[in-house]
Coordinates of N, CA and C in Angstrom, one line a residue:
X1 N 5.7 9.8 11.0 CA 5.0 8.9 10.1 C 4.6 9.7 8.9
X2 N 4.9 9.2 7.7 CA 4.4 9.8 6.5 C 3.3 8.9 6.0
X3 N 2.1 9.5 5.7 CA 1.0 8.7 5.2 C 0.7 9.2 3.8
X4 N 0.6 8.3 2.8 CA 0.2 8.6 1.5 C -1.2 8.0 1.3
X5 N -2.2 8.8 1.3 CA -3.5 8.3 1.2 C -3.9 7.8 -0.2
X6 N -4.9 7.0 -0.2 CA -5.3 6.2 -1.4 C -5.4 7.1 -2.7
X7 N -5.9 8.3 -2.6 CA -6.1 9.2 -3.8 C -4.7 9.5 -4.4
X8 N -3.6 9.4 -3.6 CA -2.3 9.8 -4.1 C -1.5 8.6 -4.5
X9 N -2.1 7.4 -4.5 CA -1.4 6.2 -5.1 C -2.2 5.7 -6.3
X10 N -1.5 4.9 -7.1 CA -2.1 4.4 -8.4 C -2.8 3.1 -8.1
X11 N -4.1 3.1 -8.2 CA -4.9 1.9 -8.1 C -5.6 1.6 -9.4
X12 N -5.1 0.6 -10.1 CA -5.6 0.3 -11.4 C -7.2 0.1 -11.4
X13 N -7.8 0.8 -12.3 CA -9.3 0.8 -12.5 C -10.0 1.6 -11.4
X14 N -9.3 2.4 -10.6 CA -10.0 3.1 -9.5 C -11.0 4.1 -10.0
X15 N -10.9 4.5 -11.3 CA -11.8 5.5 -11.9 C -13.1 4.8 -12.3
X16 N -13.2 3.5 -12.3 CA -14.4 2.7 -12.7 C -15.2 2.3 -11.5
X17 N -16.4 3.0 -11.3 CA -17.2 2.7 -10.1 C -17.7 1.3 -10.0
X18 N -17.8 0.6 -11.1 CA -18.2 -0.8 -11.0 C -17.1 -1.7 -10.3
X19 N -15.9 -1.2 -10.3 CA -14.7 -2.0 -9.8 C -14.3 -1.4 -8.4
X20 N -14.2 -0.1 -8.3 CA -13.8 0.6 -7.0 C -14.8 1.7 -6.7
X21 N -15.1 1.8 -5.4 CA -15.9 2.9 -5.0 C -15.1 3.8 -4.0
X22 N -15.2 5.1 -4.2 CA -14.5 6.0 -3.3 C -15.5 6.5 -2.2
X23 N -15.0 6.5 -0.9 CA -15.8 6.9 0.2 C -15.0 7.7 1.2
X24 N -15.6 8.7 1.8 CA -14.9 9.5 2.8 C -15.1 8.9 4.2
X25 N -14.0 8.9 4.9 CA -14.1 8.5 6.3 C -13.4 9.6 7.2
X26 N -13.8 9.7 8.4 CA -13.2 10.6 9.3 C -12.1 9.9 10.1
X27 N -11.0 10.6 10.1 CA -9.8 10.0 10.9 C -9.6 10.9 12.1
X28 N -10.1 10.4 13.3 CA -10.1 11.2 14.5 C -8.7 11.6 15.0
X29 N -7.6 10.7 14.8 CA -6.3 11.1 15.3 C -5.7 12.3 14.6
X30 N -6.1 12.5 13.3 CA -5.6 13.6 12.5 C -6.7 14.7 12.4
X31 N -7.9 14.4 12.8 CA -9.0 15.3 12.7 C -9.3 15.8 11.3
X32 N -9.2 14.8 10.3 CA -9.5 15.1 8.9 C -10.4 14.0 8.3
X33 N -11.0 14.4 7.2 CA -11.7 13.4 6.4 C -10.8 13.0 5.3
X34 N -10.8 11.7 5.0 CA -9.9 11.2 3.9 C -10.8 10.3 3.0
X35 N -10.3 10.1 1.8 CA -11.0 9.2 0.9 C -10.3 7.8 0.9
X36 N -11.1 6.8 1.0 CA -10.6 5.4 0.9 C -11.2 4.8 -0.4
X37 N -10.5 3.8 -0.9 CA -10.9 3.1 -2.1 C -11.5 1.7 -1.6
X38 N -12.7 1.4 -2.0 CA -13.3 0.2 -1.7 C -13.5 -0.7 -2.9
X39 N -12.9 -1.9 -2.8 CA -12.9 -2.8 -4.0 C -14.3 -3.5 -4.1
X40 N -15.0 -3.3 -5.2 CA -16.2 -4.0 -5.4 C -16.0 -5.3 -6.0
X41 N -15.1 -5.4 -7.0 CA -14.9 -6.6 -7.7 C -13.8 -6.4 -8.7
X42 N -12.7 -7.3 -8.6 CA -11.7 -7.2 -9.6 C -11.0 -8.6 -9.7
X43 N -10.5 -8.9 -10.9 CA -9.7 -10.1 -11.0 C -8.2 -9.8 -11.0
X44 N -7.8 -8.6 -11.5 CA -6.5 -8.2 -11.7 C -6.2 -7.0 -10.8
X45 N -5.5 -7.2 -9.7 CA -5.2 -6.2 -8.7 C -3.8 -5.6 -8.9
X46 N -3.8 -4.3 -8.9 CA -2.5 -3.6 -9.0 C -2.6 -2.2 -8.3
X47 N -1.8 -2.1 -7.2 CA -1.8 -0.8 -6.4 C -0.3 -0.5 -6.3
X48 N 0.0 0.8 -6.6 CA 1.4 1.2 -6.5 C 1.6 2.7 -6.3
X49 N 2.7 3.0 -5.8 CA 3.0 4.4 -5.6 C 4.5 4.7 -5.4
X50 N 4.8 5.9 -5.3 CA 6.2 6.3 -5.0 C 6.3 7.4 -3.9
X51 N 7.5 7.5 -3.4 CA 7.8 8.4 -2.3 C 9.3 8.7 -2.3
X52 N 9.7 10.0 -2.1 CA 11.1 10.3 -2.1 C 11.5 10.5 -0.6
X53 N 12.7 10.0 -0.3 CA 13.2 9.9 1.0 C 13.6 11.3 1.6
X54 N 13.6 12.3 0.8 CA 14.1 13.6 1.3 C 13.4 14.1 2.5
X55 N 12.2 13.7 2.8 CA 11.4 14.1 4.0 C 11.7 13.3 5.2
X56 N 12.5 12.3 5.1 CA 12.8 11.4 6.2 C 14.1 11.8 6.9
X57 N 14.2 11.3 8.2 CA 15.4 11.5 9.0 C 16.5 10.5 8.5
X58 N 17.7 11.1 8.1 CA 18.8 10.2 7.6 C 19.2 9.2 8.7
X59 N 19.7 8.1 8.1 CA 20.2 7.0 9.0 C 19.2 6.4 10.0
X60 N 17.9 6.6 9.7 CA 16.9 6.0 10.5 C 16.2 4.9 9.7
X61 N 15.9 3.8 10.4 CA 15.2 2.7 9.8 C 13.7 2.9 9.7
X62 N 13.2 2.7 8.5 CA 11.7 2.9 8.3 C 11.1 1.6 7.8
X63 N 9.8 1.4 8.0 CA 9.1 0.4 7.3 C 8.0 1.0 6.4
X64 N 7.6 0.2 5.4 CA 6.6 0.7 4.5 C 5.5 -0.4 4.6
X65 N 4.2 0.1 4.9 CA 3.1 -0.8 5.0 C 1.9 -0.2 4.3
X66 N 1.2 -1.1 3.7 CA -0.2 -0.8 3.1 C -1.1 -0.8 4.3
X67 N -1.9 0.2 4.5 CA -3.0 0.3 5.5 C -4.3 0.0 4.8
X68 N -4.8 -1.2 5.1 CA -6.0 -1.7 4.5 C -6.9 -2.4 5.5
X69 N -8.1 -2.6 5.0 CA -9.1 -3.4 5.7 C -9.7 -4.4 4.8
X70 N -9.9 -5.6 5.3 CA -10.6 -6.6 4.5 C -12.0 -6.8 5.2
X71 N -13.1 -6.4 4.5 CA -14.4 -6.5 5.1 C -14.7 -8.0 5.4
X72 N -15.6 -8.2 6.4 CA -16.1 -9.6 6.7 C -16.6 -10.3 5.5
X73 N -17.1 -9.6 4.5 CA -17.7 -10.3 3.3 C -16.6 -10.4 2.2
X74 N -15.3 -10.0 2.5 CA -14.3 -10.1 1.4 C -14.1 -11.5 1.0
X75 N -13.8 -11.7 -0.3 CA -13.6 -13.0 -0.9 C -12.6 -12.9 -2.0
X76 N -12.0 -14.1 -2.3 CA -11.0 -14.2 -3.4 C -9.6 -14.0 -3.0
X77 N -9.3 -14.0 -1.7 CA -8.0 -13.7 -1.2 C -7.2 -15.0 -0.8
X78 N -7.7 -16.1 -1.3 CA -7.0 -17.4 -0.9 C -5.6 -17.4 -1.6
X79 N -5.5 -16.8 -2.8 CA -4.1 -16.8 -3.4 C -3.4 -15.6 -2.9
X80 N -2.1 -15.8 -2.6 CA -1.3 -14.6 -2.1 C -1.1 -13.5 -3.0
X81 N -1.0 -12.3 -2.4 CA -0.6 -11.1 -3.2 C 0.9 -10.9 -3.2
X82 N 1.4 -10.3 -4.2 CA 2.8 -9.9 -4.3 C 3.0 -8.6 -3.7
X83 N 4.0 -8.4 -2.9 CA 4.4 -7.1 -2.3 C 5.8 -6.9 -2.6
X84 N 6.1 -5.6 -3.1 CA 7.5 -5.3 -3.4 C 7.8 -3.9 -3.0
X85 N 9.0 -3.7 -2.6 CA 9.5 -2.4 -2.3 C 10.9 -2.2 -3.0
X86 N 10.9 -1.2 -3.9 CA 12.1 -1.0 -4.7 C 12.7 0.4 -4.3
X87 N 14.0 0.4 -4.0 CA 14.7 1.6 -3.7 C 15.5 2.0 -4.9
X88 N 15.2 3.1 -5.5 CA 15.9 3.5 -6.7 C 16.9 4.7 -6.4
X89 N 18.2 4.4 -6.5 CA 19.2 5.4 -6.1 C 19.4 6.4 -7.2
X90 N 20.0 7.5 -6.8 CA 20.3 8.6 -7.8 C 21.0 8.1 -9.0
X91 N 21.9 7.1 -8.9 CA 22.7 6.6 -10.0 C 21.9 5.5 -10.8
X92 N 20.6 5.4 -10.4 CA 19.7 4.4 -11.1 C 19.9 3.0 -10.6
X93 N 20.8 2.7 -9.7 CA 20.9 1.4 -9.2 C 19.7 1.1 -8.3
X94 N 19.3 -0.2 -8.1 CA 18.1 -0.5 -7.4 C 18.4 -1.6 -6.3
X95 N 17.6 -1.5 -5.3 CA 17.5 -2.6 -4.3 C 16.1 -3.0 -4.2
X96 N 15.8 -4.3 -4.3 CA 14.4 -4.8 -4.4 C 14.2 -5.8 -3.3
X97 N 13.1 -5.6 -2.6 CA 12.6 -6.6 -1.6 C 11.2 -7.1 -2.1
X98 N 11.0 -8.4 -2.1 CA 9.8 -8.9 -2.6 C 9.3 -10.0 -1.6
X99 N 8.0 -10.2 -1.5 CA 7.4 -11.2 -0.7 C 6.0 -11.5 -1.2
X100 N 5.5 -12.6 -0.8 CA 4.0 -12.9 -1.0 C 3.4 -13.1 0.3
X101 N 2.1 -12.7 0.4 CA 1.3 -12.8 1.6 C -0.1 -13.1 1.3
X102 N -0.7 -14.1 2.0 CA -2.1 -14.4 1.9 C -2.9 -13.5 2.7
X103 N -3.7 -12.6 2.1 CA -4.6 -11.7 2.8 C -5.8 -12.3 3.4
X104 N -6.1 -13.5 3.1 CA -7.3 -14.2 3.6 C -7.2 -14.2 5.2
X105 N -6.0 -14.3 5.7 CA -5.8 -14.3 7.2 C -6.1 -12.9 7.8
X106 N -6.3 -11.9 7.0 CA -6.5 -10.5 7.6 C -8.0 -10.1 7.5
X107 N -8.9 -11.0 7.1 CA -10.3 -10.6 7.0 C -10.8 -10.4 8.4
X108 N -11.1 -9.2 8.8 CA -11.5 -8.9 10.1 C -12.3 -7.6 10.3
X109 N -12.4 -6.8 9.2 CA -13.2 -5.6 9.2 C -12.5 -4.5 10.1
X110 N -11.2 -4.6 10.2 CA -10.5 -3.6 11.0 C -9.2 -3.2 10.2
X111 N -8.7 -2.0 10.4 CA -7.5 -1.6 9.7 C -6.3 -2.4 10.1
X112 N -5.6 -2.9 9.1 CA -4.4 -3.7 9.4 C -3.2 -3.1 8.6
X113 N -2.0 -3.4 9.0 CA -0.8 -3.0 8.3 C -0.2 -4.2 7.6
X114 N -0.1 -4.1 6.3 CA 0.5 -5.1 5.5 C 1.9 -4.7 5.1
X115 N 2.9 -5.3 5.8 CA 4.3 -4.8 5.6 C 4.8 -5.2 4.2
X116 N 5.4 -4.2 3.6 CA 6.0 -4.3 2.3 C 7.5 -4.6 2.4
X117 N 8.1 -3.8 3.3 CA 9.5 -3.9 3.5 C 10.1 -2.8 4.4
X118 N 11.4 -2.8 4.5 CA 12.0 -1.7 5.4 C 13.3 -1.3 4.7
X119 N 13.8 -0.2 5.2 CA 15.0 0.4 4.6 C 15.6 1.4 5.6
X120 N 16.8 1.8 5.4 CA 17.4 2.9 6.2 C 17.5 4.1 5.3
X121 N 17.0 5.2 5.8 CA 17.0 6.4 5.1 C 18.4 6.9 4.8
X122 N 18.7 7.3 3.6 CA 20.0 7.7 3.2 C 20.3 9.1 3.7
X123 N 21.6 9.5 3.6 CA 21.9 10.9 3.9 C 21.1 11.9 3.1
X124 N 20.9 13.1 3.6 CA 20.1 14.1 3.0 C 20.4 14.3 1.5
X125 N 21.7 14.3 1.2 CA 22.1 14.6 -0.2 C 22.0 13.4 -1.1
X126 N 21.6 12.2 -0.7 CA 21.4 11.0 -1.5 C 20.0 10.7 -1.7
X127 N 19.3 11.4 -2.6 CA 17.9 11.2 -2.8 C 17.6 9.8 -3.3
X128 N 16.7 9.2 -2.7 CA 16.3 7.8 -3.1 C 14.8 7.8 -3.3
X129 N 14.3 7.2 -4.4 CA 12.9 7.0 -4.7 C 12.4 5.7 -4.2
X130 N 11.4 5.6 -3.4 CA 10.8 4.3 -3.0 C 9.6 4.0 -4.0
X131 N 9.6 2.8 -4.5 CA 8.4 2.3 -5.3 C 7.8 1.2 -4.5
X132 N 6.5 1.3 -4.1 CA 5.9 0.2 -3.4 C 4.7 -0.3 -4.2
X133 N 4.6 -1.6 -4.2 CA 3.6 -2.3 -5.1 C 2.9 -3.4 -4.3
X134 N 1.6 -3.5 -4.5 CA 0.8 -4.7 -4.1 C 0.0 -5.2 -5.4
X135 N 0.3 -6.4 -5.8 CA -0.5 -6.9 -7.0 C -0.8 -8.3 -6.9
X136 N -1.7 -8.7 -7.7 CA -2.0 -10.1 -7.9 C -2.8 -10.2 -9.2
X137 N -2.2 -11.1 -10.1 CA -2.7 -11.1 -11.5 C -3.4 -12.4 -11.8
X138 N -4.0 -13.1 -10.8 CA -4.8 -14.3 -11.0 C -6.1 -13.9 -11.6
X139 N -6.3 -14.1 -12.9 CA -7.6 -13.6 -13.5 C -8.7 -14.7 -13.4
X140 N -8.4 -15.7 -12.6 CA -9.5 -16.8 -12.5 C -10.2 -16.6 -11.1
X141 N -9.7 -15.7 -10.3 CA -10.3 -15.5 -8.9 C -10.8 -14.1 -8.8
X142 N -12.1 -13.9 -8.5 CA -12.7 -12.6 -8.3 C -12.5 -12.2 -6.9
X143 N -11.8 -11.0 -6.8 CA -11.5 -10.5 -5.4 C -12.5 -9.4 -5.1
X144 N -12.9 -9.3 -3.8 CA -13.8 -8.3 -3.3 C -13.5 -7.9 -1.9
X145 N -14.0 -6.8 -1.5 CA -13.9 -6.4 0.0 C -12.7 -5.8 0.5
X146 N -11.7 -5.4 -0.4 CA -10.5 -4.8 0.1 C -10.8 -3.3 0.2
X147 N -10.4 -2.6 1.3 CA -10.5 -1.2 1.5 C -9.1 -0.7 1.7
X148 N -8.8 0.3 0.8 CA -7.4 0.8 0.9 C -7.4 2.3 1.4
X149 N -6.7 2.4 2.6 CA -6.6 3.8 3.2 C -5.4 4.4 2.6
X150 N -4.3 3.7 2.4 CA -3.1 4.3 1.9 C -1.8 3.5 2.2
X151 N -0.7 4.2 2.2 CA 0.6 3.6 2.6 C 1.2 4.4 3.6
X152 N 1.7 3.8 4.7 CA 2.4 4.5 5.8 C 3.9 4.2 5.7
X153 N 4.7 5.2 5.9 CA 6.2 5.1 5.9 C 6.5 5.6 7.3
X154 N 7.0 4.7 8.2 CA 7.2 5.2 9.6 C 8.5 4.6 10.1
X155 N 9.0 5.3 11.1 CA 10.3 4.9 11.7 C 10.0 3.6 12.5
X156 N 11.0 2.7 12.5 CA 10.9 1.5 13.3 C 11.8 1.7 14.5
X157 N 11.2 1.5 15.7 CA 12.0 1.7 16.9 C 12.5 0.4 17.5

């Protein structure tokens, strides 16, 4: 499993403490402290990142998931978020997977996996860039209570 923690992905306005707060948590399975991003309040949500497949086992199926928590007090998640996974090939051709998902169903104050998509890792000599995105641009609904740990890329058995 490859984990891209919150500090290594792009979270729009994460540098503004009135919108996002950064907090350290201890992750016992890896015996490390990591930083998570806690959403205080935002209308316009945009979280994205990239990952190159060179570190993955060729011809293996992987899934990409956002690892998040929605606190019991979370609000504004009635409207679905957009999730997309784009595979950008060396020749610049692209494969895109898109879906929408209502996060309101995930309010439980526990870490959950929000699946973005899946893919089969290419041969080692065929470098592919993954672009993963979670966004929602409904500027009439104030969203709160999302905690972002990061994005996991793991083999599917």
